[in-house]
XYZ file of C-alpha atoms in Angstrom:
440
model
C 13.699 2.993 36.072
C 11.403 4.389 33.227
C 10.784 2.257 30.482
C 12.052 3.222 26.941
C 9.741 4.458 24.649
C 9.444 2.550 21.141
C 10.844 5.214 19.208
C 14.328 5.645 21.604
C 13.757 1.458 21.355
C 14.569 1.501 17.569
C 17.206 4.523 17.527
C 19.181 2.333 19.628
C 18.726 -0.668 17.332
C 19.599 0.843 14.709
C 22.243 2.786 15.775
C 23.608 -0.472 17.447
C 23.619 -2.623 14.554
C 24.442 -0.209 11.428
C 27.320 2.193 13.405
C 28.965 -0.682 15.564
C 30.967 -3.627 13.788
C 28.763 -6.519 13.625
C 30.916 -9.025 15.416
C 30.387 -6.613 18.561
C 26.350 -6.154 18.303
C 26.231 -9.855 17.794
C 28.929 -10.854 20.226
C 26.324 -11.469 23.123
C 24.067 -14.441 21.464
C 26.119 -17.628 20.672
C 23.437 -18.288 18.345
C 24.826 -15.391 16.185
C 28.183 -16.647 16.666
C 27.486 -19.874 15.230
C 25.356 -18.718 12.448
C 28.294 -16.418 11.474
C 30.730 -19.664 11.619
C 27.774 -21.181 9.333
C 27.920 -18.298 6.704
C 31.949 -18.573 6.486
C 31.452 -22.023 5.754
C 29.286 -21.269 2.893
C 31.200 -18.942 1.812
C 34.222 -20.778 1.169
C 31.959 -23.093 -0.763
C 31.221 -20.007 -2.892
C 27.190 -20.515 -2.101
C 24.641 -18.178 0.098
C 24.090 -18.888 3.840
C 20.612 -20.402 3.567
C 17.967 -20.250 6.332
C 14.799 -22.231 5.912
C 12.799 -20.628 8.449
C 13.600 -17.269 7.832
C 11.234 -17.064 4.615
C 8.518 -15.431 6.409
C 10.470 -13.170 7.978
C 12.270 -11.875 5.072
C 9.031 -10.690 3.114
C 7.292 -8.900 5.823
C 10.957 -7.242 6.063
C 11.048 -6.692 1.861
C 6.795 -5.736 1.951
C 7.859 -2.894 5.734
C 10.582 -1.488 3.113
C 8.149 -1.007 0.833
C 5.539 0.896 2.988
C 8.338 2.742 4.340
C 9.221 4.306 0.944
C 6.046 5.785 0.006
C 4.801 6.550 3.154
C 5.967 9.385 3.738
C 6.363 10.782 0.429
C 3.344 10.480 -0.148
C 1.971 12.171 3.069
C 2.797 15.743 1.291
C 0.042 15.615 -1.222
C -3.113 15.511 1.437
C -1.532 18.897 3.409
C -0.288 20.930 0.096
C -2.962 23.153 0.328
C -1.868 23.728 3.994
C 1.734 24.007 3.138
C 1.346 26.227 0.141
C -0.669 28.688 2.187
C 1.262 28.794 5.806
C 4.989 29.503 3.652
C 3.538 31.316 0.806
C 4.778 29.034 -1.752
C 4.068 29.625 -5.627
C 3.035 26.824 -8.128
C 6.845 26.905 -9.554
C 7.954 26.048 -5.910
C 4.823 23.587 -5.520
C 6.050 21.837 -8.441
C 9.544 21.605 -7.301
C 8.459 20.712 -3.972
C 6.613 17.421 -5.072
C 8.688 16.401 -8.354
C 11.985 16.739 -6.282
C 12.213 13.424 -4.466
C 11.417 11.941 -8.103
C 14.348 13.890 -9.612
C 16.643 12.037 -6.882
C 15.379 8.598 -7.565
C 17.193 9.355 -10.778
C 20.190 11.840 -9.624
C 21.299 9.528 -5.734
C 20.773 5.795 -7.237
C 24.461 6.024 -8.480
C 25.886 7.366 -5.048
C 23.553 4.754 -3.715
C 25.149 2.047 -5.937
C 28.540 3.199 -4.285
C 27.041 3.410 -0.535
C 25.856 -0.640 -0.894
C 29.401 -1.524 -2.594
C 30.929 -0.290 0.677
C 28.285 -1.180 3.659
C 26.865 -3.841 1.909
C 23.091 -3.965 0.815
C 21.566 -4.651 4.436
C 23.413 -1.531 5.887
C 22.395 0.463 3.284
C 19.181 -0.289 3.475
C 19.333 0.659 7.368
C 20.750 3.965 6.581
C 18.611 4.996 3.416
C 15.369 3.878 6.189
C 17.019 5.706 8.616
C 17.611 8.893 6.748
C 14.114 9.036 4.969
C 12.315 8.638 9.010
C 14.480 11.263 10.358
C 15.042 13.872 7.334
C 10.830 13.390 6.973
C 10.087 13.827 10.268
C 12.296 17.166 10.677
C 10.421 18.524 7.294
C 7.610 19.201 10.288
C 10.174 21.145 12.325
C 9.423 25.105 11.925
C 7.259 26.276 9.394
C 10.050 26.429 7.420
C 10.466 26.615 3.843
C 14.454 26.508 3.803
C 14.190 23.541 6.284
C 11.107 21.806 4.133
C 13.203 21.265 0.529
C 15.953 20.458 2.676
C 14.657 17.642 4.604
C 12.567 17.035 1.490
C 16.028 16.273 -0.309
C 17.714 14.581 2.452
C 14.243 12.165 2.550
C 14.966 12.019 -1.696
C 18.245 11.050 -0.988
C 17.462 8.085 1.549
C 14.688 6.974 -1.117
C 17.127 6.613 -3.610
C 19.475 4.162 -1.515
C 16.987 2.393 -0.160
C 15.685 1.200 -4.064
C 18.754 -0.130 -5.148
C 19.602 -1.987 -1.866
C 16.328 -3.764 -2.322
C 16.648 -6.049 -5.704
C 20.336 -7.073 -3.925
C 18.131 -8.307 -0.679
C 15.724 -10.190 -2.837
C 18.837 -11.669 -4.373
C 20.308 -12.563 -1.265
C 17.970 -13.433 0.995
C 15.269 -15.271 -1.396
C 16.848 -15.768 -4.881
C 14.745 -18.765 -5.716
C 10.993 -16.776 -5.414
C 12.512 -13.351 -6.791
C 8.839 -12.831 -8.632
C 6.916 -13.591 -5.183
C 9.768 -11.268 -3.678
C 9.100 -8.516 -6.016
C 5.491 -8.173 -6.234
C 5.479 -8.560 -2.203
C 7.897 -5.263 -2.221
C 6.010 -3.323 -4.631
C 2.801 -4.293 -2.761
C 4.285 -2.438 0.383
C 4.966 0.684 -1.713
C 1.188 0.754 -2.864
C 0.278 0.081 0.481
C 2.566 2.652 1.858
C 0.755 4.906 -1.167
C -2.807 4.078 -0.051
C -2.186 4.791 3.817
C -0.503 8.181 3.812
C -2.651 9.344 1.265
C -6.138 8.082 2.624
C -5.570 8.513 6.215
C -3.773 11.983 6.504
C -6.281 14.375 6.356
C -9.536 12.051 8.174
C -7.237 10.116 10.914
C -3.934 11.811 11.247
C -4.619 15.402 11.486
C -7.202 15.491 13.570
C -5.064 13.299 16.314
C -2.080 16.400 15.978
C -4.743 18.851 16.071
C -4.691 19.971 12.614
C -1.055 20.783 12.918
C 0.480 19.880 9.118
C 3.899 19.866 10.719
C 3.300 17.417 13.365
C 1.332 15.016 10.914
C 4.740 15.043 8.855
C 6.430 13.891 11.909
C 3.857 11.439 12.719
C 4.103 9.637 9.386
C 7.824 9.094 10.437
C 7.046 7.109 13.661
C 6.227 3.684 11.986
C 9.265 4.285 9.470
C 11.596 4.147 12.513
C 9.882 1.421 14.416
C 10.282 -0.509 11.133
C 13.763 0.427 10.719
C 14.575 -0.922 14.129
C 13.012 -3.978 13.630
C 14.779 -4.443 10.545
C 18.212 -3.475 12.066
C 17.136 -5.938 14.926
C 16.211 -9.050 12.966
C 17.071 -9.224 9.766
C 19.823 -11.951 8.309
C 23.310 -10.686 7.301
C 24.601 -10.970 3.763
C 27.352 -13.150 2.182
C 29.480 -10.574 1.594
C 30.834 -10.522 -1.916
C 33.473 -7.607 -1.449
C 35.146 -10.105 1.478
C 35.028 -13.125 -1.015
C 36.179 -11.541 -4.951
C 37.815 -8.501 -3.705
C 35.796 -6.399 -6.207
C 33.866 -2.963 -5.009
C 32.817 -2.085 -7.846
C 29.193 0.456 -7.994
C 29.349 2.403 -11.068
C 26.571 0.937 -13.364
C 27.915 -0.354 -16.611
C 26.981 2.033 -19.176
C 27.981 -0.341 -22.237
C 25.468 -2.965 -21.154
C 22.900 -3.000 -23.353
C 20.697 -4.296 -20.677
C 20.639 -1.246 -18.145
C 19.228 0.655 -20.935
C 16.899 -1.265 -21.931
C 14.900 -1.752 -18.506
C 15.789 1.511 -17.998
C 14.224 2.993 -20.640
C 11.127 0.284 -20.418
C 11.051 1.184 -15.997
C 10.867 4.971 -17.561
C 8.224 4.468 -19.769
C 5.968 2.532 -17.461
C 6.610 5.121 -14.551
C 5.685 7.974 -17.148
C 2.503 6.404 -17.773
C 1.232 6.343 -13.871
C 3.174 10.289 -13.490
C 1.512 11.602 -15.791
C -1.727 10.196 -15.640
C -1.346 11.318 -11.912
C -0.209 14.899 -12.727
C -2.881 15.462 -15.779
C -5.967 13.693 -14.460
C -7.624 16.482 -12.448
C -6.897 19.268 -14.977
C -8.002 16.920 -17.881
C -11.131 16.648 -15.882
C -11.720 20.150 -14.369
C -10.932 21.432 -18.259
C -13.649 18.608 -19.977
C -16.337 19.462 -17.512
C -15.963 16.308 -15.468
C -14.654 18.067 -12.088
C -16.899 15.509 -9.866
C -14.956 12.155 -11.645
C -11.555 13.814 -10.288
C -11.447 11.927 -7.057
C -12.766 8.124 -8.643
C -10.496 8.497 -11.486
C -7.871 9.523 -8.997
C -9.009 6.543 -6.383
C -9.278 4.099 -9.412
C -5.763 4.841 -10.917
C -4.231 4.061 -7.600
C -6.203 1.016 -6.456
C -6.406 -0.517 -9.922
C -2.306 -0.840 -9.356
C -2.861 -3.276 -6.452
C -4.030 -6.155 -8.460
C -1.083 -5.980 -10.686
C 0.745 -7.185 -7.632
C -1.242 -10.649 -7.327
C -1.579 -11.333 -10.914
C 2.229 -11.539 -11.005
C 2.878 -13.328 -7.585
C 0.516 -15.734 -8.196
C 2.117 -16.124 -12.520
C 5.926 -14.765 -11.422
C 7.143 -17.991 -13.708
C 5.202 -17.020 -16.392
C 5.489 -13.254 -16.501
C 8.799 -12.217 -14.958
C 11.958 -12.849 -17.595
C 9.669 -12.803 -20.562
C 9.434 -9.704 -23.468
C 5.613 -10.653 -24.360
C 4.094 -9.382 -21.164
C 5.929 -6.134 -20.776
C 5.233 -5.568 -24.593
C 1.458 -6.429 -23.705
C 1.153 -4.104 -20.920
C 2.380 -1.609 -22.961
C 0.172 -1.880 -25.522
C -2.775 -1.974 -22.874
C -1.522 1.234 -21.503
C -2.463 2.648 -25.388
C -5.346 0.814 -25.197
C -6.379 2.796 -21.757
C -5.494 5.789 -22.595
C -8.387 5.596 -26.003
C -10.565 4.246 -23.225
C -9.697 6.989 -21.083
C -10.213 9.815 -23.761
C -13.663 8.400 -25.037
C -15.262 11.007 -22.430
C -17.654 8.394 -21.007
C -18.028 8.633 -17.506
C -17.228 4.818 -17.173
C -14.654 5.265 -19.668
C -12.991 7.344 -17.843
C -12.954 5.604 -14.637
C -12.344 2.436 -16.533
C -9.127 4.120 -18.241
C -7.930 5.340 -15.376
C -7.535 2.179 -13.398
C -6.406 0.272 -16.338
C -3.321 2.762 -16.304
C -2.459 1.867 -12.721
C -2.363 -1.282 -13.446
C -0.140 -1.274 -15.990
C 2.420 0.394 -14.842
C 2.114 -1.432 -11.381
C 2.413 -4.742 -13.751
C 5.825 -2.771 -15.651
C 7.231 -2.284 -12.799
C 6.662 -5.327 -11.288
C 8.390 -6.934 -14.318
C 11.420 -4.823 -14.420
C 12.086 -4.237 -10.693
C 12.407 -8.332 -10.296
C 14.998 -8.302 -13.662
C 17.927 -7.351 -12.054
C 18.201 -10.071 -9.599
C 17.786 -12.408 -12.190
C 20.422 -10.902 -15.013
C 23.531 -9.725 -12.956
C 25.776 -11.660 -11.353
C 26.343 -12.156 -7.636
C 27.111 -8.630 -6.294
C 26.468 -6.356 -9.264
C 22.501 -6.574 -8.951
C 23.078 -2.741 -7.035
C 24.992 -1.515 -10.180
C 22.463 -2.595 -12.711
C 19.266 -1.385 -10.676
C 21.399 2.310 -9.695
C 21.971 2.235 -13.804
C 18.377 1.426 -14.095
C 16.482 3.587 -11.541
C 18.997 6.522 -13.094
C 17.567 6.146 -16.553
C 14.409 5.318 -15.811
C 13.074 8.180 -13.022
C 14.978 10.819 -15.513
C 13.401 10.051 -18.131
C 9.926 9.551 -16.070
C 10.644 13.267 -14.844
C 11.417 14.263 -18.315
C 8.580 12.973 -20.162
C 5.312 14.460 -18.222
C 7.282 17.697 -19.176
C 6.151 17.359 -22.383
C 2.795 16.786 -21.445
C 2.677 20.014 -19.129
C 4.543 21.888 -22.854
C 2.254 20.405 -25.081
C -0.799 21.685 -23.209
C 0.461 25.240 -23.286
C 1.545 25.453 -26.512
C -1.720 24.007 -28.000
C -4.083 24.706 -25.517
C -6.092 21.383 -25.441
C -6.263 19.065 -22.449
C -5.783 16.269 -24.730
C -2.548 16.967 -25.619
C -1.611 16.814 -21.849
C -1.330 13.039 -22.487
C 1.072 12.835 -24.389
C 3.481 11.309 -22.140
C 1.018 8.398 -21.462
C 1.075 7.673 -24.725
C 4.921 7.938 -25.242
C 5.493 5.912 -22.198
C 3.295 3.119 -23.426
C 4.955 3.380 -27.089
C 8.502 3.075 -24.920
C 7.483 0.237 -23.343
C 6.425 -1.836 -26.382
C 9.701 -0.574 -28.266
C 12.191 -1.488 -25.522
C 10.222 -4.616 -23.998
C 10.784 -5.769 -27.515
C 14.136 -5.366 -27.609
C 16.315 -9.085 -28.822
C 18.940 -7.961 -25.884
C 16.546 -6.694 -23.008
C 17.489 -10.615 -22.191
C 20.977 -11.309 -23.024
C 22.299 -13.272 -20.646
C 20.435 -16.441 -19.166
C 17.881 -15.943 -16.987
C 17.268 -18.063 -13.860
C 13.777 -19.124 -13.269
C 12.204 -16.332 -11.080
């Protein structure tokens, strides 16, 4: 009998554990069984099911998430030229092509809210996976430009219930290290970042023949394989529907809170969007064409950092309105370094803006799990990721306005500098912290 390949390997996992009921796809190991009598236990006591050995585990599971969420958005970007040219598209459709999945972080979080208030974060975190692997790998099925946005919002949609699952897993699975947690999940999306976008065009499409369709579909292999694993291995949840009887998703819109780190996730995100989207023209308009791909390389390898600074400080950083106020004000401070015209100014700038806005989001992604209460941490993240990605989408607008309407680069940074002003205005806000934070 022919072996089954990987792939078919972690379909069936997947399917197996996210479309059958759990006491079936556990029903063969007794060690299941009794884990399951362990977590009933614990329940009744009103605590979380604890596993000691399952630490590692659990952030290589959090860190595969996060590769899995940029890596194949961010496989698009090396092959546009390809794209544009094979369906003909225009810059209008360009632009909608690439700011689309962004648009859903912002438009889906809320359905996503409502998708982990009935499945429960772990199975929505399965599905989301599952949707962005499949719905990316069919964008390569064609040429197609009907089937591309479609796929392309099918993988938006998946995005955008995979981020709101994620703060609920960190408060689940590892609610005493949710800094650690946090910067080890946004170190897989920069990871995820750095490997579709550095490896596409020198690895990847020479292995599919130069075929931009199959490369799409090959960036979607290690998203399933991941998936599987995850549908394979990773611990259940205490489920809080079962125990208070509440399914509630809709984010609370009177909370003062899910404003504020909306508005201060927004403004950080602005920063690194539009410092993404204005770079190259800033540079190609100033005479510095040959800095576009270090500034470029700098902005996205200067966010990696941010990641250790705050695993290695969580206690000191995450909770606190000083260092999201400080990053914001170094985001200011990059972006006079950045438009000094140096050439080490500019590279300088350019990195110091990835990493603040890695270090912003950082901060406000591990907030959630530390302000809402057992089984609302989806509802304030879906309120949060709504506010925030909208008004991230909104803001380089602006930027793109300002430059047309004035006609100087400069003004293309606008948005920078109104993301960084957000920041400092909202991180110091008296009720970003209202309620009492637990020790991250």
């Amino acid at each position: 009998m022919p072996m089954p390949s990987p792939g078919m390997t972690a379909m069936r996992y997947c399917f197996t554990y996210v479309l059958l009921d759990e006491r079936w796809a556990f029903s063969y190991s007794r060690r299941r069984d009794l884990l399951r009598e362990t977590e009933k236990a614990t329940r009744r006591r009103g605590c979380a099911p604890s596993a000691p050995n399952a630490g590692p585990l659990r952030y290589l599971f959090l860190w595969l998430a996060g590769v899995d969420l940029r890596l194949t958005l961010l496989a698009l970007p090396p092959i546009l030229p390809m794209v544009r040219a094979d369906l003909h598209l225009n810059e209008k459709a360009v632009a909608a092509l690439t700011g689309l999945p962004v648009l859903l972080l912002a438009a889906a979080a809320i359905p996503g809210s409502m998708l982990i208030a009935r499945l429960g974060a772990r199975r929505a975190l399965i599905i989301g996976l599952l949707a962005v692997a499949l719905s990316s790998g069919l964008r390569g099925v064609g040429p197609s430009t009907t089937l591309l946005f479609a796929m392309t919002f099918f993988m938006g949609m998946g995005i955008a219930v995979v981020q709101p699952a994620v703060p609920t897993l960190i408060n689940e699975w590892l609610s005493r290290s949710v800094g650690l947690a946090t910067a080890v999940y946004t170190n897989g999306l920069l990871v995820g970042e750095a490997l579709s976008a550095a490896l596409t065009i020198p690895l990847v499409l020479p292995l599919v023949g130069g075929n931009w369709e199959l490369s799409l579909v090959w960036w979607a292999v290690p998203v399933m394989l991941s998936t599987g694993a995850i549908a394979r291995w990773a611990p259940p949840l205490v489920d809080h529907v079962a125990a208070n009887g509440i399914r509630s998703w809709m984010p609370d819109w009177r909370d003062p809170s899910t404003w504020v780190l909306g508005m201060v996730q927004g403004g950080g995100s602005s920063v690194y969007f539009a410092a993404n989207a204005f770079i190259p023209g800033y540079l190609h308009a100033t005479g510095h064409a040959g800095l576009v791909g270090p500034c470029l390389t700098a902005l996205n390898v200067g966010q990696l950092p941010a990641t250790v600074v705050v695993a290695v400080a969580a206690r000191q950083l995450i909770g606190r309105r000083v260092p999201l106020v400080a990053a914001g004000v170094l985001s200011a401070v990059a972006l006079a370094i950045f438009l000094s015209g140096s050439t080490l100014g500019l590279v300088i700038g350019a990195a110091m803006f990835g990493f603040c806005a890695a270090v912003i989001l950082i901060l406000t992604l591990a907030l959630p799990p530390l302000l809402a209460p057992a089984g609302g941490v989806h509802r304030l993240s879906a309120g949060m990721f709504t506010i925030g990605y909208a008004y991230a989408f909104l803001l380089p607008m602006i930027g793109g306005a300002a430059w047309d309407a004035s006609g100087l680069p400069v003004s293309a940074f606008t948005p920078v500098a109104l993301g960084a002003l957000t920041v400092v205005i909202a991180g110091s806000a008296h009720r970003l912290l209202p309620r009492t934070v637990r020790p991250a």
